[in-house]
PDB file of C-alpha atoms and ligand atoms in Angstrom:
ATOM      1  CA  MET A   1      45.677 418.189 -12.250  1.00  0.00           C
ATOM      2  CA  GLU A   2      42.561 415.988 -11.746  1.00  0.00           C
ATOM      3  CA  ARG A   3      43.384 412.666 -10.030  1.00  0.00           C
ATOM      4  CA  LEU A   4      40.684 410.001  -9.944  1.00  0.00           C
ATOM      5  CA  PRO A   5      39.925 409.478  -6.036  1.00  0.00           C
ATOM      6  CA  PHE A   6      40.851 405.925  -4.923  1.00  0.00           C
ATOM      7  CA  ILE A   7      39.365 404.229  -1.926  1.00  0.00           C
ATOM      8  CA  ALA A   8      40.598 400.891  -0.927  1.00  0.00           C
ATOM      9  CA  GLY A   9      39.441 398.384   1.741  1.00  0.00           C
ATOM     10  CA  ASN A  10      42.253 396.534   3.465  1.00  0.00           C
ATOM     11  CA  TRP A  11      40.416 393.632   5.236  1.00  0.00           C
ATOM     12  CA  LYS A  12      43.654 392.386   6.844  1.00  0.00           C
ATOM     13  CA  MET A  13      43.266 388.931   8.471  1.00  0.00           C
ATOM     14  CA  ASN A  14      39.538 389.103   8.626  1.00  0.00           C
ATOM     15  CA  LYS A  15      36.650 387.309   6.904  1.00  0.00           C
ATOM     16  CA  THR A  16      36.300 383.622   6.065  1.00  0.00           C
ATOM     17  CA  VAL A  17      35.214 382.967   2.532  1.00  0.00           C
ATOM     18  CA  GLY A  18      31.607 382.883   3.495  1.00  0.00           C
ATOM     19  CA  GLU A  19      31.901 386.308   5.360  1.00  0.00           C
ATOM     20  CA  ALA A  20      33.759 387.712   2.519  1.00  0.00           C
ATOM     21  CA  LEU A  21      31.077 386.908   0.061  1.00  0.00           C
ATOM     22  CA  ASP A  22      28.484 388.302   2.390  1.00  0.00           C
ATOM     23  CA  LEU A  23      30.429 391.610   2.621  1.00  0.00           C
ATOM     24  CA  ILE A  24      31.159 391.833  -1.128  1.00  0.00           C
ATOM     25  CA  ARG A  25      27.591 391.213  -2.117  1.00  0.00           C
ATOM     26  CA  GLU A  26      26.162 393.827   0.169  1.00  0.00           C
ATOM     27  CA  LEU A  27      28.966 396.205  -0.970  1.00  0.00           C
ATOM     28  CA  LYS A  28      28.278 395.796  -4.491  1.00  0.00           C
ATOM     29  CA  THR A  29      24.612 396.789  -3.853  1.00  0.00           C
ATOM     30  CA  VAL A  30      25.398 399.721  -1.605  1.00  0.00           C
ATOM     31  CA  ILE A  31      27.975 401.309  -3.815  1.00  0.00           C
ATOM     32  CA  SER A  32      26.392 400.636  -7.192  1.00  0.00           C
ATOM     33  CA  GLY A  33      26.059 403.903  -9.207  1.00  0.00           C
ATOM     34  CA  VAL A  34      29.066 405.632  -7.567  1.00  0.00           C
ATOM     35  CA  LYS A  35      31.000 407.321 -10.325  1.00  0.00           C
ATOM     36  CA  GLU A  36      34.355 409.077 -10.434  1.00  0.00           C
ATOM     37  CA  VAL A  37      35.752 407.123  -7.625  1.00  0.00           C
ATOM     38  CA  GLU A  38      37.776 404.039  -8.021  1.00  0.00           C
ATOM     39  CA  VAL A  39      37.096 401.350  -5.397  1.00  0.00           C
ATOM     40  CA  ALA A  40      39.151 398.303  -4.528  1.00  0.00           C
ATOM     41  CA  VAL A  41      39.072 395.602  -1.827  1.00  0.00           C
ATOM     42  CA  ALA A  42      41.889 393.484  -0.437  1.00  0.00           C
ATOM     43  CA  PRO A  43      40.482 390.237   1.160  1.00  0.00           C
ATOM     44  CA  PRO A  44      42.729 387.693   2.584  1.00  0.00           C
ATOM     45  CA  PHE A  45      44.379 385.349   0.105  1.00  0.00           C
ATOM     46  CA  THR A  46      41.928 382.390   0.891  1.00  0.00           C
ATOM     47  CA  ALA A  47      38.926 384.577  -0.305  1.00  0.00           C
ATOM     48  CA  LEU A  48      40.460 386.230  -3.392  1.00  0.00           C
ATOM     49  CA  ASP A  49      39.109 383.737  -5.970  1.00  0.00           C
ATOM     50  CA  ALA A  50      35.664 383.713  -4.465  1.00  0.00           C
ATOM     51  CA  VAL A  51      35.567 387.504  -4.242  1.00  0.00           C
ATOM     52  CA  ARG A  52      36.651 387.769  -7.788  1.00  0.00           C
ATOM     53  CA  LYS A  53      33.919 385.654  -9.130  1.00  0.00           C
ATOM     54  CA  GLU A  54      31.435 387.738  -7.210  1.00  0.00           C
ATOM     55  CA  LEU A  55      32.820 390.905  -8.816  1.00  0.00           C
ATOM     56  CA  GLU A  56      32.440 389.941 -12.294  1.00  0.00           C
ATOM     57  CA  GLY A  57      30.839 392.772 -14.107  1.00  0.00           C
ATOM     58  CA  SER A  58      31.480 395.228 -11.307  1.00  0.00           C
ATOM     59  CA  SER A  59      33.922 397.956 -11.265  1.00  0.00           C
ATOM     60  CA  ILE A  60      35.414 397.117  -7.853  1.00  0.00           C
ATOM     61  CA  ARG A  61      38.840 396.160  -8.172  1.00  0.00           C
ATOM     62  CA  LEU A  62      40.472 393.171  -6.502  1.00  0.00           C
ATOM     63  CA  ALA A  63      43.699 393.696  -4.417  1.00  0.00           C
ATOM     64  CA  ALA A  64      45.948 391.368  -2.617  1.00  0.00           C
ATOM     65  CA  GLN A  65      47.547 392.382   0.743  1.00  0.00           C
ATOM     66  CA  ASN A  66      51.127 391.149  -0.012  1.00  0.00           C
ATOM     67  CA  LEU A  67      53.230 388.863  -2.245  1.00  0.00           C
ATOM     68  CA  TYR A  68      56.611 387.365  -2.480  1.00  0.00           C
ATOM     69  CA  TRP A  69      59.036 388.303  -5.247  1.00  0.00           C
ATOM     70  CA  GLU A  70      59.897 384.982  -6.678  1.00  0.00           C
ATOM     71  CA  GLU A  71      57.720 383.361  -9.228  1.00  0.00           C
ATOM     72  CA  LYS A  72      57.674 379.842  -7.766  1.00  0.00           C
ATOM     73  CA  GLY A  73      59.716 377.364  -5.778  1.00  0.00           C
ATOM     74  CA  ALA A  74      60.487 376.303  -2.326  1.00  0.00           C
ATOM     75  CA  PHE A  75      59.137 379.182  -0.398  1.00  0.00           C
ATOM     76  CA  THR A  76      56.753 377.520   2.023  1.00  0.00           C
ATOM     77  CA  GLY A  77      53.731 379.731   2.928  1.00  0.00           C
ATOM     78  CA  GLU A  78      54.417 382.427   0.177  1.00  0.00           C
ATOM     79  CA  ILE A  79      52.253 383.650  -2.698  1.00  0.00           C
ATOM     80  CA  SER A  80      53.786 384.831  -5.997  1.00  0.00           C
ATOM     81  CA  PRO A  81      52.862 387.532  -8.498  1.00  0.00           C
ATOM     82  CA  PRO A  82      51.727 385.140 -11.136  1.00  0.00           C
ATOM     83  CA  MET A  83      49.336 383.583  -8.576  1.00  0.00           C
ATOM     84  CA  LEU A  84      47.796 386.937  -7.790  1.00  0.00           C
ATOM     85  CA  LYS A  85      47.603 387.812 -11.276  1.00  0.00           C
ATOM     86  CA  GLU A  86      45.737 384.522 -12.220  1.00  0.00           C
ATOM     87  CA  VAL A  87      43.228 384.955  -9.557  1.00  0.00           C
ATOM     88  CA  GLY A  88      42.335 388.452 -10.865  1.00  0.00           C
ATOM     89  CA  CYS A  89      44.237 390.769  -8.705  1.00  0.00           C
ATOM     90  CA  HIS A  90      44.584 394.307 -10.193  1.00  0.00           C
ATOM     91  CA  TYR A  91      46.455 395.762  -7.179  1.00  0.00           C
ATOM     92  CA  VAL A  92      48.639 394.503  -4.422  1.00  0.00           C
ATOM     93  CA  ILE A  93      49.395 396.249  -1.053  1.00  0.00           C
ATOM     94  CA  ILE A  94      53.135 396.410  -0.326  1.00  0.00           C
ATOM     95  CA  GLY A  95      55.021 397.493   2.618  1.00  0.00           C
ATOM     96  CA  HIS A  96      52.081 397.769   5.048  1.00  0.00           C
ATOM     97  CA  SER A  97      53.360 398.824   8.458  1.00  0.00           C
ATOM     98  CA  GLU A  98      51.953 395.557   9.920  1.00  0.00           C
ATOM     99  CA  ARG A  99      54.237 393.610   7.533  1.00  0.00           C
ATOM    100  CA  ARG A 100      57.180 395.888   8.516  1.00  0.00           C
ATOM    101  CA  GLN A 101      56.448 395.768  12.320  1.00  0.00           C
ATOM    102  CA  PHE A 102      55.443 392.121  12.747  1.00  0.00           C
ATOM    103  CA  PHE A 103      57.047 390.342   9.815  1.00  0.00           C
ATOM    104  CA  GLY A 104      60.389 391.891   9.527  1.00  0.00           C
ATOM    105  CA  GLU A 105      59.955 393.616   6.187  1.00  0.00           C
ATOM    106  CA  SER A 106      62.495 396.218   5.334  1.00  0.00           C
ATOM    107  CA  ASP A 107      62.854 398.888   2.616  1.00  0.00           C
ATOM    108  CA  GLU A 108      65.009 396.424   0.559  1.00  0.00           C
ATOM    109  CA  THR A 109      62.420 393.516   0.700  1.00  0.00           C
ATOM    110  CA  VAL A 110      59.518 395.966   0.034  1.00  0.00           C
ATOM    111  CA  ASN A 111      61.574 397.226  -3.167  1.00  0.00           C
ATOM    112  CA  ARG A 112      62.001 393.583  -4.347  1.00  0.00           C
ATOM    113  CA  ARG A 113      58.244 393.003  -3.952  1.00  0.00           C
ATOM    114  CA  ILE A 114      57.315 396.100  -5.811  1.00  0.00           C
ATOM    115  CA  ASN A 115      59.659 395.170  -8.657  1.00  0.00           C
ATOM    116  CA  ALA A 116      58.211 391.648  -8.830  1.00  0.00           C
ATOM    117  CA  ALA A 117      54.666 393.059  -8.749  1.00  0.00           C
ATOM    118  CA  LEU A 118      55.093 395.556 -11.519  1.00  0.00           C
ATOM    119  CA  ALA A 119      56.971 393.084 -13.767  1.00  0.00           C
ATOM    120  CA  GLN A 120      53.995 390.874 -13.481  1.00  0.00           C
ATOM    121  CA  GLY A 121      51.643 393.798 -14.505  1.00  0.00           C
ATOM    122  CA  LEU A 122      50.112 394.290 -10.924  1.00  0.00           C
ATOM    123  CA  LYS A 123      49.653 397.811  -9.686  1.00  0.00           C
ATOM    124  CA  VAL A 124      51.091 398.502  -6.300  1.00  0.00           C
ATOM    125  CA  ILE A 125      49.809 400.374  -3.276  1.00  0.00           C
ATOM    126  CA  PHE A 126      52.984 401.263  -1.611  1.00  0.00           C
ATOM    127  CA  CYS A 127      52.531 401.921   2.268  1.00  0.00           C
ATOM    128  CA  ILE A 128      54.848 404.357   4.087  1.00  0.00           C
ATOM    129  CA  GLY A 129      54.465 406.104   7.457  1.00  0.00           C
ATOM    130  CA  GLU A 130      56.220 406.898  10.812  1.00  0.00           C
ATOM    131  CA  ILE A 131      55.636 405.555  14.342  1.00  0.00           C
ATOM    132  CA  LEU A 132      54.771 407.952  17.075  1.00  0.00           C
ATOM    133  CA  LYS A 133      58.237 408.195  18.574  1.00  0.00           C
ATOM    134  CA  GLU A 134      59.553 409.290  15.114  1.00  0.00           C
ATOM    135  CA  ARG A 135      56.842 411.922  14.836  1.00  0.00           C
ATOM    136  CA  GLU A 136      57.632 413.129  18.390  1.00  0.00           C
ATOM    137  CA  GLU A 137      61.281 413.379  17.525  1.00  0.00           C
ATOM    138  CA  ARG A 138      60.532 415.302  14.354  1.00  0.00           C
ATOM    139  CA  LYS A 139      61.761 412.588  12.115  1.00  0.00           C
ATOM    140  CA  THR A 140      58.774 412.051   9.938  1.00  0.00           C
ATOM    141  CA  PHE A 141      60.098 413.620   6.875  1.00  0.00           C
ATOM    142  CA  SER A 142      63.407 411.888   7.056  1.00  0.00           C
ATOM    143  CA  LEU A 143      61.751 408.580   7.616  1.00  0.00           C
ATOM    144  CA  ILE A 144      59.365 409.143   4.732  1.00  0.00           C
ATOM    145  CA  GLU A 145      62.312 410.034   2.528  1.00  0.00           C
ATOM    146  CA  ARG A 146      64.169 406.883   3.466  1.00  0.00           C
ATOM    147  CA  GLN A 147      61.291 404.761   2.923  1.00  0.00           C
ATOM    148  CA  MET A 148      60.613 406.328  -0.496  1.00  0.00           C
ATOM    149  CA  GLU A 149      64.207 406.134  -1.673  1.00  0.00           C
ATOM    150  CA  GLY A 150      64.435 402.479  -0.457  1.00  0.00           C
ATOM    151  CA  GLY A 151      61.215 401.262  -1.654  1.00  0.00           C
ATOM    152  CA  LEU A 152      61.215 402.933  -5.004  1.00  0.00           C
ATOM    153  CA  LYS A 153      64.882 402.179  -5.817  1.00  0.00           C
ATOM    154  CA  GLY A 154      65.510 401.575  -9.527  1.00  0.00           C
ATOM    155  CA  LEU A 155      61.963 402.166 -10.498  1.00  0.00           C
ATOM    156  CA  SER A 156      61.584 404.401 -13.611  1.00  0.00           C
ATOM    157  CA  GLY A 157      59.071 407.230 -14.066  1.00  0.00           C
ATOM    158  CA  LYS A 158      57.148 404.980 -16.506  1.00  0.00           C
ATOM    159  CA  GLU A 159      56.819 402.185 -13.742  1.00  0.00           C
ATOM    160  CA  MET A 160      55.696 404.899 -11.251  1.00  0.00           C
ATOM    161  CA  ARG A 161      52.605 405.400 -13.250  1.00  0.00           C
ATOM    162  CA  ASP A 162      51.431 401.847 -11.973  1.00  0.00           C
ATOM    163  CA  MET A 163      52.042 402.947  -8.368  1.00  0.00           C
ATOM    164  CA  VAL A 164      49.810 404.436  -5.608  1.00  0.00           C
ATOM    165  CA  ILE A 165      51.364 405.610  -2.388  1.00  0.00           C
ATOM    166  CA  ALA A 166      49.477 405.152   0.793  1.00  0.00           C
ATOM    167  CA  TYR A 167      50.707 407.397   3.592  1.00  0.00           C
ATOM    168  CA  GLU A 168      49.721 405.628   6.831  1.00  0.00           C
ATOM    169  CA  PRO A 169      51.172 407.181  10.023  1.00  0.00           C
ATOM    170  CA  VAL A 170      51.473 404.038  12.237  1.00  0.00           C
ATOM    171  CA  TRP A 171      50.258 405.768  15.453  1.00  0.00           C
ATOM    172  CA  ALA A 172      46.921 406.300  13.479  1.00  0.00           C
ATOM    173  CA  ILE A 173      46.287 402.743  12.512  1.00  0.00           C
ATOM    174  CA  GLY A 174      43.634 400.916  14.326  1.00  0.00           C
ATOM    175  CA  THR A 175      43.898 403.358  17.181  1.00  0.00           C
ATOM    176  CA  GLY A 176      40.895 405.584  16.502  1.00  0.00           C
ATOM    177  CA  LYS A 177      43.257 408.493  16.164  1.00  0.00           C
ATOM    178  CA  THR A 178      43.090 409.845  12.674  1.00  0.00           C
ATOM    179  CA  ALA A 179      45.673 412.285  11.572  1.00  0.00           C
ATOM    180  CA  THR A 180      44.024 415.843  11.257  1.00  0.00           C
ATOM    181  CA  PRO A 181      43.583 416.738   7.509  1.00  0.00           C
ATOM    182  CA  GLU A 182      46.232 419.426   8.079  1.00  0.00           C
ATOM    183  CA  GLN A 183      48.789 416.884   9.509  1.00  0.00           C
ATOM    184  CA  ALA A 184      48.082 414.472   6.666  1.00  0.00           C
ATOM    185  CA  GLU A 185      48.288 417.044   3.990  1.00  0.00           C
ATOM    186  CA  GLU A 186      51.643 418.371   5.265  1.00  0.00           C
ATOM    187  CA  VAL A 187      53.191 414.934   4.744  1.00  0.00           C
ATOM    188  CA  HIS A 188      51.293 414.381   1.446  1.00  0.00           C
ATOM    189  CA  ARG A 189      52.743 417.602   0.164  1.00  0.00           C
ATOM    190  CA  PHE A 190      56.175 416.468   1.271  1.00  0.00           C
ATOM    191  CA  ILE A 191      55.745 413.210  -0.596  1.00  0.00           C
ATOM    192  CA  ARG A 192      54.611 414.833  -3.786  1.00  0.00           C
ATOM    193  CA  GLY A 193      57.713 417.124  -3.549  1.00  0.00           C
ATOM    194  CA  LYS A 194      59.852 414.182  -3.139  1.00  0.00           C
ATOM    195  CA  LEU A 195      58.320 412.400  -6.193  1.00  0.00           C
ATOM    196  CA  GLU A 196      59.064 415.403  -8.134  1.00  0.00           C
ATOM    197  CA  ARG A 197      62.745 415.471  -7.019  1.00  0.00           C
ATOM    198  CA  LEU A 198      63.116 411.767  -7.747  1.00  0.00           C
ATOM    199  CA  TYR A 199      61.167 411.724 -10.941  1.00  0.00           C
ATOM    200  CA  SER A 200      59.527 414.856 -12.601  1.00  0.00           C
ATOM    201  CA  LYS A 201      56.702 417.170 -12.095  1.00  0.00           C
ATOM    202  CA  ALA A 202      54.518 415.300 -14.492  1.00  0.00           C
ATOM    203  CA  VAL A 203      55.018 412.057 -12.386  1.00  0.00           C
ATOM    204  CA  SER A 204      54.624 413.716  -9.085  1.00  0.00           C
ATOM    205  CA  GLU A 205      51.203 415.350 -10.312  1.00  0.00           C
ATOM    206  CA  GLU A 206      49.858 412.018 -11.763  1.00  0.00           C
ATOM    207  CA  ILE A 207      50.426 409.747  -8.761  1.00  0.00           C
ATOM    208  CA  ARG A 208      47.666 409.303  -6.406  1.00  0.00           C
ATOM    209  CA  ILE A 209      48.454 409.401  -2.554  1.00  0.00           C
ATOM    210  CA  GLN A 210      46.103 407.820  -0.154  1.00  0.00           C
ATOM    211  CA  TYR A 211      45.887 408.521   3.518  1.00  0.00           C
ATOM    212  CA  GLY A 212      45.376 405.548   5.851  1.00  0.00           C
ATOM    213  CA  GLY A 213      44.862 405.377   9.553  1.00  0.00           C
ATOM    214  CA  SER A 214      41.404 405.203  11.325  1.00  0.00           C
ATOM    215  CA  VAL A 215      39.599 406.554   8.433  1.00  0.00           C
ATOM    216  CA  THR A 216      35.876 406.719   9.193  1.00  0.00           C
ATOM    217  CA  PRO A 217      32.639 408.161   7.370  1.00  0.00           C
ATOM    218  CA  ASP A 218      33.224 411.164   9.783  1.00  0.00           C
ATOM    219  CA  SER A 219      36.743 411.895   9.024  1.00  0.00           C
ATOM    220  CA  ILE A 220      36.755 411.119   5.151  1.00  0.00           C
ATOM    221  CA  LYS A 221      35.361 414.316   3.873  1.00  0.00           C
ATOM    222  CA  GLY A 222      37.889 416.689   5.678  1.00  0.00           C
ATOM    223  CA  LEU A 223      40.713 414.478   4.464  1.00  0.00           C
ATOM    224  CA  MET A 224      39.531 414.526   0.880  1.00  0.00           C
ATOM    225  CA  ASN A 225      39.207 418.188   0.796  1.00  0.00           C
ATOM    226  CA  GLN A 226      43.055 418.532   1.082  1.00  0.00           C
ATOM    227  CA  PRO A 227      44.601 419.224  -2.326  1.00  0.00           C
ATOM    228  CA  ASN A 228      47.228 416.422  -2.074  1.00  0.00           C
ATOM    229  CA  ILE A 229      45.044 413.727  -0.586  1.00  0.00           C
ATOM    230  CA  ASP A 230      43.665 411.657  -3.348  1.00  0.00           C
ATOM    231  CA  GLY A 231      42.009 408.750  -1.489  1.00  0.00           C
ATOM    232  CA  ALA A 232      42.040 406.377   1.550  1.00  0.00           C
ATOM    233  CA  LEU A 233      43.326 403.013   2.497  1.00  0.00           C
ATOM    234  CA  VAL A 234      40.689 401.861   4.949  1.00  0.00           C
ATOM    235  CA  GLY A 235      41.164 399.083   7.536  1.00  0.00           C
ATOM    236  CA  GLY A 236      38.509 398.804  10.303  1.00  0.00           C
ATOM    237  CA  ALA A 237      35.772 400.710   8.625  1.00  0.00           C
ATOM    238  CA  SER A 238      36.061 398.608   5.366  1.00  0.00           C
ATOM    239  CA  LEU A 239      34.831 395.448   7.295  1.00  0.00           C
ATOM    240  CA  ARG A 240      31.235 396.701   7.093  1.00  0.00           C
ATOM    241  CA  ALA A 241      29.414 397.597   3.965  1.00  0.00           C
ATOM    242  CA  GLU A 242      27.593 400.456   5.616  1.00  0.00           C
ATOM    243  CA  SER A 243      30.580 402.257   6.896  1.00  0.00           C
ATOM    244  CA  PHE A 244      32.733 401.536   3.822  1.00  0.00           C
ATOM    245  CA  SER A 245      30.073 402.701   1.407  1.00  0.00           C
ATOM    246  CA  LYS A 246      29.768 406.071   3.301  1.00  0.00           C
ATOM    247  CA  ILE A 247      33.513 406.423   2.924  1.00  0.00           C
ATOM    248  CA  VAL A 248      33.288 405.801  -0.813  1.00  0.00           C
ATOM    249  CA  ARG A 249      30.344 408.127  -1.260  1.00  0.00           C
ATOM    250  CA  PHE A 250      32.257 411.061   0.460  1.00  0.00           C
ATOM    251  CA  LYS A 251      31.301 413.380  -2.369  1.00  0.00           C
ATOM    252  CA  GLU A 252      27.638 412.975  -1.434  1.00  0.00           C
ATOM    253  CA  MET A 253      28.195 414.249   2.104  1.00  0.00           C
TER     254      MET A 253
HETATM  255  P1  PGA B   1      42.634 401.290  10.047  1.00  0.00           P
HETATM  256  O1  PGA B   1      43.708 400.600   9.202  1.00  0.00           O
HETATM  257  O2  PGA B   1      41.660 402.113   9.095  1.00  0.00           O
HETATM  258  O3  PGA B   1      41.974 400.231  10.797  1.00  0.00           O
HETATM  259  O4  PGA B   1      43.331 402.222  10.886  1.00  0.00           O
HETATM  260  C1  PGA B   1      44.279 401.215   8.004  1.00  0.00           C
HETATM  261  C2  PGA B   1      45.301 400.326   7.369  1.00  0.00           C
HETATM  262  O5  PGA B   1      46.085 399.739   8.160  1.00  0.00           O
HETATM  263  O6  PGA B   1      45.485 400.237   6.180  1.00  0.00           O
END
């Protein structure tokens, strides 16, 4: 089955509003005319509104990096699904390993976030992946399985159609150590098999699975050549229009 490739840039805690505008203006120019690849950017919350305005008329989608599951109330410092919807977000990244590692997120809180996002009509980029120790101890598959069962708990096959899964081995994030295409493909194949067991063959074939972890213009082509790799979640290399546009234009390489 043909799945539309999906390249998303996770800007993390980078770019002031001014810097975000500079980047998005340049990006719009350098990736104009790219067809048959879906592109999204996830600026920090403070820059979402400005970037949305700049993206009017462009096919680049806006994504947020996280949300909280309640609609409103006394939750100092948090951002709700309706707030993201209003500001024009199409996607939200949930369960990123940095959230899990540094901000105490668990499979359960990830699941609550996913439910809240979908209920509000946001599409979700759901991140999973093992740390180095788990890989070395050959626990990658059992960990992935646990993260998927926990994060996707209670979601219907229909709701899954609004999900994208990002496999991001934590040892590859920001380290310059990309997983080899074969290493990534092995886990992507496992994830798709698990989706089939949890839902159905149709759902498993429809869902896009991105790879994330030190993706660069040099590594993207090999990754995208794998049958179960449908895109990339890009951190560091998404902060410059030059490198991100090369990744988006992987088909031209
Ligand atoms: P990286 O980040 O490309 O800088 O490794 C990827 C991510 O964390 O989504």
